[in-house]
Amino acid sequence: MLRTAGLGSLAAATGAIASRARAADVTTDPRLHHHHAMGAVGRVDTSRFDPTAYLRSFNFSHLPPAERVRFYRETQREDGSLLREYEIFAVDREIEIAPGIYFPAWTFNGQVPGPTLRASVGDRVRVHFVNQGSHPHTIHFHGWHPPEMDGSLPEHQVAPGGEFLYEFDAEPYGLHLYHCHAIPLKRHVHKGLYGVFLVDPQPPRPPADEMVMVMNAFDTNFDGDNEVYAVNTVGFHHMVEPIQVEVGELVRIHLVNITEFDLVNSLHLHAMFFDVYRTGTRLETAEKTDTLMLCQGERAILETTFRYPGRFMFHAHQSEFAELGWMGFFDATAS
Amino acid sequence: MSERPPSTAPAPPRTGGVRVWILFLLPLVLVAGLVWIVVASDPAARLRGDLPPVEELAFQRVELRDTGIVATVLNDGPDPVTIAQVMVDDAYWAFVQEPLGPLSHLASVRLSIPYPWVENETHVIRLVTSSGLTFDHEIAVARETPRPSWQFFAWFALIGLYVGVIPVAVGLLWYPAIGRVGRRGLDFVLALTVGLLIFLFVDTVEDGLEAAGGLAASFQGTVLFTLVALLAFLAIEAFGERLAHGLEGRGGRARRQPEPGEAAPGPGADRGPLVTSLLIAVGIGLHNFGEGLAIGAAYSLGEVTLGALLIVGFTLHNTTEGLAIVAPLAESRAALSHLVLVGMVAGAPTIAGAWLGGLVYSPLWSVVFLAIAAGAIAQVVILIGRQMTRERQLGTLVASRPVMAGLVAGFAVMYATGLLV
């Protein structure tokens, strides 16, 4: 970790100046490094899934246009709203959730979390779902829709090799979820079948640097307790690759909690405060805080503006989760 | 096998020769061929399909240093294991693995973890493999592991003195009293000794099997313990035989002359009290070596406080061992030099054990040494038994009041002092 090495050698250098006679002891005494030795060793291969790219990818926007059209198409409708069509498939895939730790995941489109789907309120959403996995799966959307589109009842299960067309109007506006609702539910969710379904109000919220943070966790030894915690799957990812933001620009974080086994999760942002829009279903904020707790399945939109350049730590305020991977840095630069 | 008819009386078949060798080696060649076929075709793999690999990691040694935690870990499973990450107390932590790479079957690595452990508190190390399996080790009470400096050796020598040498020497001081207790008194003391030793035997077997259970499964701890104990028993039996002949050959300086009317001892049955006491000392010495290992190991496993408790218990416990050594000498005049010799043979191994346990503790060697001790003690029990039954039937002997009282007293003393350990 760059940060670790930097602080460690700075401390060593300071010690050396303070006590020249014992300079050798100071630079070699590993106790100076103790407090910065926390974290995973090594780097995750991000060529298959890059959490930094996922952060700001909406409707497959991280793909080149020719490839994107295979998964996402939008068509203008008579009333001015859009028909948004998605190709979503469930597939078993081994993913790397921390350096060297591989998890036998069940995924939407080969990634955890699944692709972020984004519509404006009143748009028509049509999701063509194909189950290429080894177990029955569904897509259960949060939002208004008729019961046959709910993907939760026994008759809604899509068998391996089967497919289904989910279709409904995007409403209400807000920050929603989609996830598999096949049983056993707990396993289908914690194996990785979830993603974010974002519905924008009309007119939309003010322009901002927008990002999605899904607080998730993995029980790698299947003992009902998580071994790795993260935002967007890869533990400690934003410790080694801080999220780049601009000083003075509005930052909008779409924060979703899909952690299994632990009742709540939280986000704490250092040295700053943010406005909270719970579930994103109101345009006025009712809360300003620096620590927000969310239950399983709960969501909130957070807005803030960085005042100072530099690094700002963010992590779960459950210290245990933080030290098991759920922590990272913002790196704010003045333009 | 068919018996050769004696009447024909032909020339005996030639022994040795190329043909015999071929006949002897043929089955081995066939087995080698079978092994090759099994390895090449791997029928088990077909059964197993694409099941995930069997991963098994065992902690061999955990040291606490001012720079952090150093753990030695062994792959106890059939398949290669990759240690992906290390957690300490539910936090991923930096670590350096030497040598790098996956661990093959029975390979071991050293993990250096710069973790700021807290003195006197409990820590749990958890290894996460590449497939997400976890293997835990708990450090019950964290204390810095002693390093091999001269203080380390001095400190362990002192502990060894407290636990082994001094208590045994104190026990030896019963020698003058034992010479004046008469026949019934001697029966009592010898039975007491047997009681003590049977207790020690059970104690050693329990410790050994417990250590065997903690071994990596590949080392087959229980079988190892049993066979080493048996071999030790036989080896000391043979050693005693040679020792007895050696002393006889040199005129049996300290041998007691048979009194008028006493039955002449059968060959090998009476090894003389000096040999008996020396063999008892050897057995107890091996047992104390195992105790030293246990104390040293408690330190090396980061459980120093528990080690200190052990010391107090062992000190009281071991005083009775001196009595066991001098009991056979009751009717003979042993020189002071012999007493010093048996005292050192019984007591000093504690120091060596503590050094070894503290420096290079390995669960495997603990099992081996405890097995040797168990075999040695069993041999000594039988040795004293032979001495006591030289003139009497075992049944009448055991039924006699002094013997029964002695056995019960032996158990009781060991049990009472054992409560302290």
CSV table of N, CA and C in Angstrom, one decimal, chain B residues 39-110:
chain,number,residue,atom,x,y,z
B,39,VAL,N,-0.9,-44.3,-9.7
B,39,VAL,CA,-0.5,-42.8,-9.8
B,39,VAL,C,-0.8,-42.3,-11.2
B,40,ALA,N,-0.5,-43.2,-12.3
B,40,ALA,CA,-0.7,-42.7,-13.6
B,40,ALA,C,-2.2,-42.6,-14.0
B,41,SER,N,-3.0,-43.5,-13.5
B,41,SER,CA,-4.4,-43.4,-13.9
B,41,SER,C,-5.3,-42.7,-13.0
B,42,ASP,N,-4.8,-42.6,-11.7
B,42,ASP,CA,-5.5,-41.8,-10.6
B,42,ASP,C,-7.0,-42.1,-10.6
B,43,PRO,N,-7.4,-43.4,-10.2
B,43,PRO,CA,-8.8,-43.7,-10.2
B,43,PRO,C,-9.6,-42.9,-9.2
B,44,ALA,N,-8.9,-42.4,-8.1
B,44,ALA,CA,-9.6,-41.6,-7.1
B,44,ALA,C,-10.1,-40.3,-7.7
B,45,ALA,N,-9.3,-39.7,-8.6
B,45,ALA,CA,-9.7,-38.5,-9.2
B,45,ALA,C,-11.0,-38.6,-10.0
B,46,ARG,N,-11.2,-39.7,-10.6
B,46,ARG,CA,-12.5,-39.9,-11.3
B,46,ARG,C,-13.7,-39.9,-10.4
B,47,LEU,N,-13.5,-40.6,-9.2
B,47,LEU,CA,-14.5,-40.6,-8.2
B,47,LEU,C,-14.8,-39.2,-7.7
B,48,ARG,N,-13.7,-38.4,-7.5
B,48,ARG,CA,-13.8,-37.1,-6.9
B,48,ARG,C,-14.4,-36.1,-7.8
B,49,GLY,N,-14.3,-36.2,-9.1
B,49,GLY,CA,-14.8,-35.3,-10.0
B,49,GLY,C,-14.2,-33.9,-9.8
B,50,ASP,N,-15.0,-32.8,-9.8
B,50,ASP,CA,-14.5,-31.5,-9.7
B,50,ASP,C,-14.8,-30.9,-8.3
B,51,LEU,N,-14.8,-31.8,-7.3
B,51,LEU,CA,-14.9,-31.4,-5.9
B,51,LEU,C,-13.8,-30.4,-5.6
B,52,PRO,N,-14.0,-29.5,-4.7
B,52,PRO,CA,-12.9,-28.6,-4.3
B,52,PRO,C,-11.8,-29.3,-3.6
B,53,PRO,N,-10.6,-28.8,-3.7
B,53,PRO,CA,-9.5,-29.5,-3.0
B,53,PRO,C,-9.7,-29.6,-1.5
B,54,VAL,N,-9.0,-30.6,-0.9
B,54,VAL,CA,-9.1,-30.7,0.5
B,54,VAL,C,-8.0,-29.9,1.1
B,55,GLU,N,-8.3,-28.9,1.9
B,55,GLU,CA,-7.3,-28.0,2.4
B,55,GLU,C,-7.2,-28.2,3.9
B,56,GLU,N,-6.0,-28.3,4.4
B,56,GLU,CA,-5.8,-28.5,5.9
B,56,GLU,C,-4.5,-27.8,6.3
B,57,LEU,N,-4.6,-26.9,7.2
B,57,LEU,CA,-3.4,-26.2,7.7
B,57,LEU,C,-3.3,-26.4,9.2
B,58,ALA,N,-2.1,-26.7,9.7
B,58,ALA,CA,-1.9,-26.9,11.1
B,58,ALA,C,-0.8,-25.9,11.6
B,59,PHE,N,-1.1,-25.3,12.7
B,59,PHE,CA,-0.1,-24.4,13.3
B,59,PHE,C,1.0,-25.2,14.0
B,60,GLN,N,2.2,-25.1,13.8
B,60,GLN,CA,3.3,-25.8,14.4
B,60,GLN,C,3.9,-25.1,15.6
B,61,ARG,N,4.1,-23.8,15.4
B,61,ARG,CA,4.7,-23.0,16.4
B,61,ARG,C,4.4,-21.6,16.2
B,62,VAL,N,4.1,-20.9,17.4
B,62,VAL,CA,3.7,-19.5,17.3
B,62,VAL,C,4.6,-18.7,18.3
B,63,GLU,N,5.4,-17.7,17.8
B,63,GLU,CA,6.2,-17.0,18.7
B,63,GLU,C,5.7,-15.5,18.7
B,64,LEU,N,5.8,-14.9,19.9
B,64,LEU,CA,5.5,-13.5,20.0
B,64,LEU,C,6.8,-12.8,20.2
B,65,ARG,N,7.0,-11.8,19.4
B,65,ARG,CA,8.2,-11.0,19.5
B,65,ARG,C,7.8,-9.5,19.6
B,66,ASP,N,8.8,-8.7,19.9
B,66,ASP,CA,8.5,-7.2,19.9
B,66,ASP,C,8.1,-6.7,18.5
B,67,THR,N,8.5,-7.5,17.5
B,67,THR,CA,8.2,-7.0,16.2
B,67,THR,C,6.9,-7.6,15.7
B,68,GLY,N,6.3,-8.4,16.5
B,68,GLY,CA,5.0,-9.0,16.1
B,68,GLY,C,4.9,-10.5,16.3
B,69,ILE,N,4.2,-11.2,15.5
B,69,ILE,CA,3.9,-12.6,15.6
B,69,ILE,C,4.6,-13.4,14.5
B,70,VAL,N,5.2,-14.5,14.9
B,70,VAL,CA,5.8,-15.3,13.9
B,70,VAL,C,5.2,-16.7,14.0
B,71,ALA,N,4.6,-17.2,13.0
B,71,ALA,CA,3.9,-18.5,13.0
B,71,ALA,C,4.5,-19.4,12.0
B,72,THR,N,4.6,-20.7,12.4
B,72,THR,CA,5.1,-21.7,11.5
B,72,THR,C,3.8,-22.6,11.2
B,73,VAL,N,3.5,-22.8,10.0
B,73,VAL,CA,2.3,-23.4,9.6
B,73,VAL,C,2.6,-24.6,8.6
B,74,LEU,N,1.9,-25.7,8.8
B,74,LEU,CA,2.2,-26.9,8.0
B,74,LEU,C,0.9,-27.3,7.2
B,75,ASN,N,1.1,-27.7,6.0
B,75,ASN,CA,0.0,-28.2,5.2
B,75,ASN,C,-0.2,-29.7,5.5
B,76,ASP,N,-1.3,-29.9,6.2
B,76,ASP,CA,-1.6,-31.3,6.7
B,76,ASP,C,-2.6,-32.0,5.8
B,77,GLY,N,-2.9,-31.4,4.7
B,77,GLY,CA,-3.9,-32.0,3.7
B,77,GLY,C,-3.2,-32.6,2.5
B,78,PRO,N,-3.9,-33.3,1.7
B,78,PRO,CA,-3.3,-34.0,0.5
B,78,PRO,C,-3.0,-33.0,-0.6
B,79,ASP,N,-3.8,-31.9,-0.7
B,79,ASP,CA,-3.7,-31.0,-1.8
B,79,ASP,C,-2.9,-29.7,-1.5
B,80,PRO,N,-2.3,-29.1,-2.5
B,80,PRO,CA,-1.6,-27.8,-2.2
B,80,PRO,C,-2.5,-26.8,-1.7
B,81,VAL,N,-2.0,-25.9,-0.7
B,81,VAL,CA,-2.8,-24.9,-0.1
B,81,VAL,C,-2.1,-23.5,-0.4
B,82,THR,N,-2.8,-22.5,-0.8
B,82,THR,CA,-2.3,-21.2,-0.9
B,82,THR,C,-2.8,-20.3,0.2
B,83,ILE,N,-1.9,-19.8,1.1
B,83,ILE,CA,-2.4,-18.8,2.1
B,83,ILE,C,-2.6,-17.5,1.4
B,84,ALA,N,-3.8,-17.0,1.3
B,84,ALA,CA,-4.1,-15.8,0.6
B,84,ALA,C,-3.9,-14.6,1.5
B,85,GLN,N,-4.5,-14.6,2.7
B,85,GLN,CA,-4.5,-13.5,3.6
B,85,GLN,C,-4.3,-14.0,5.1
B,86,VAL,N,-4.0,-13.1,6.0
B,86,VAL,CA,-3.8,-13.4,7.4
B,86,VAL,C,-4.7,-12.4,8.2
B,87,MET,N,-5.5,-12.9,9.0
B,87,MET,CA,-6.3,-12.0,9.9
B,87,MET,C,-5.7,-12.2,11.3
B,88,VAL,N,-5.6,-11.1,12.1
B,88,VAL,CA,-5.4,-11.2,13.5
B,88,VAL,C,-6.5,-10.5,14.2
B,89,ASP,N,-7.2,-11.2,15.1
B,89,ASP,CA,-8.4,-10.6,15.8
B,89,ASP,C,-9.3,-9.9,14.9
B,90,ASP,N,-9.7,-10.6,13.8
B,90,ASP,CA,-10.7,-10.1,12.9
B,90,ASP,C,-10.3,-8.9,12.2
B,91,ALA,N,-9.0,-8.8,11.9
B,91,ALA,CA,-8.5,-7.7,11.0
B,91,ALA,C,-7.5,-8.2,10.1
B,92,TYR,N,-7.7,-7.9,8.8
B,92,TYR,CA,-6.6,-8.4,7.8
B,92,TYR,C,-5.3,-7.6,8.2
B,93,TRP,N,-4.2,-8.4,8.1
B,93,TRP,CA,-3.0,-7.8,8.5
B,93,TRP,C,-1.9,-8.1,7.5
B,94,ALA,N,-0.9,-7.2,7.5
B,94,ALA,CA,0.3,-7.4,6.6
B,94,ALA,C,1.0,-8.7,7.1
B,95,PHE,N,1.6,-9.4,6.2
B,95,PHE,CA,2.4,-10.5,6.6
B,95,PHE,C,3.4,-10.9,5.5
B,96,VAL,N,4.5,-11.5,5.9
B,96,VAL,CA,5.5,-12.0,5.0
B,96,VAL,C,5.6,-13.5,5.1
B,97,GLN,N,5.5,-14.2,4.0
B,97,GLN,CA,5.5,-15.7,4.0
B,97,GLN,C,6.9,-16.1,3.5
B,98,GLU,N,7.5,-17.0,4.2
B,98,GLU,CA,8.8,-17.6,3.8
B,98,GLU,C,8.7,-19.1,3.9
B,99,PRO,N,9.0,-19.9,2.8
B,99,PRO,CA,9.2,-19.4,1.5
B,99,PRO,C,7.8,-19.1,0.8
B,100,LEU,N,7.9,-18.3,-0.3
B,100,LEU,CA,6.6,-17.9,-0.9
B,100,LEU,C,6.0,-19.1,-1.7
B,101,GLY,N,4.8,-18.9,-2.1
B,101,GLY,CA,4.1,-19.8,-3.0
B,101,GLY,C,3.2,-20.8,-2.2
B,102,PRO,N,2.5,-21.6,-2.9
B,102,PRO,CA,1.6,-22.6,-2.3
B,102,PRO,C,2.3,-23.6,-1.5
B,103,LEU,N,1.7,-24.2,-0.5
B,103,LEU,CA,2.3,-25.2,0.4
B,103,LEU,C,1.9,-26.6,-0.2
B,104,SER,N,2.9,-27.4,-0.5
B,104,SER,CA,2.5,-28.8,-0.9
B,104,SER,C,2.3,-29.6,0.3
B,105,HIS,N,1.9,-30.9,0.2
B,105,HIS,CA,1.6,-31.8,1.3
B,105,HIS,C,2.8,-31.9,2.2
B,106,LEU,N,2.6,-31.6,3.5
B,106,LEU,CA,3.6,-31.6,4.6
B,106,LEU,C,4.6,-30.5,4.5
B,107,ALA,N,4.5,-29.6,3.6
B,107,ALA,CA,5.4,-28.4,3.5
B,107,ALA,C,5.0,-27.4,4.6
B,108,SER,N,6.0,-26.7,5.1
B,108,SER,CA,5.6,-25.7,6.1
B,108,SER,C,6.3,-24.3,5.7
B,109,VAL,N,5.6,-23.3,6.2
B,109,VAL,CA,6.1,-21.9,5.9
B,109,VAL,C,6.1,-21.1,7.2
B,110,ARG,N,6.9,-20.0,7.2
B,110,ARG,CA,7.0,-19.1,8.3
B,110,ARG,C,6.2,-17.9,7.9
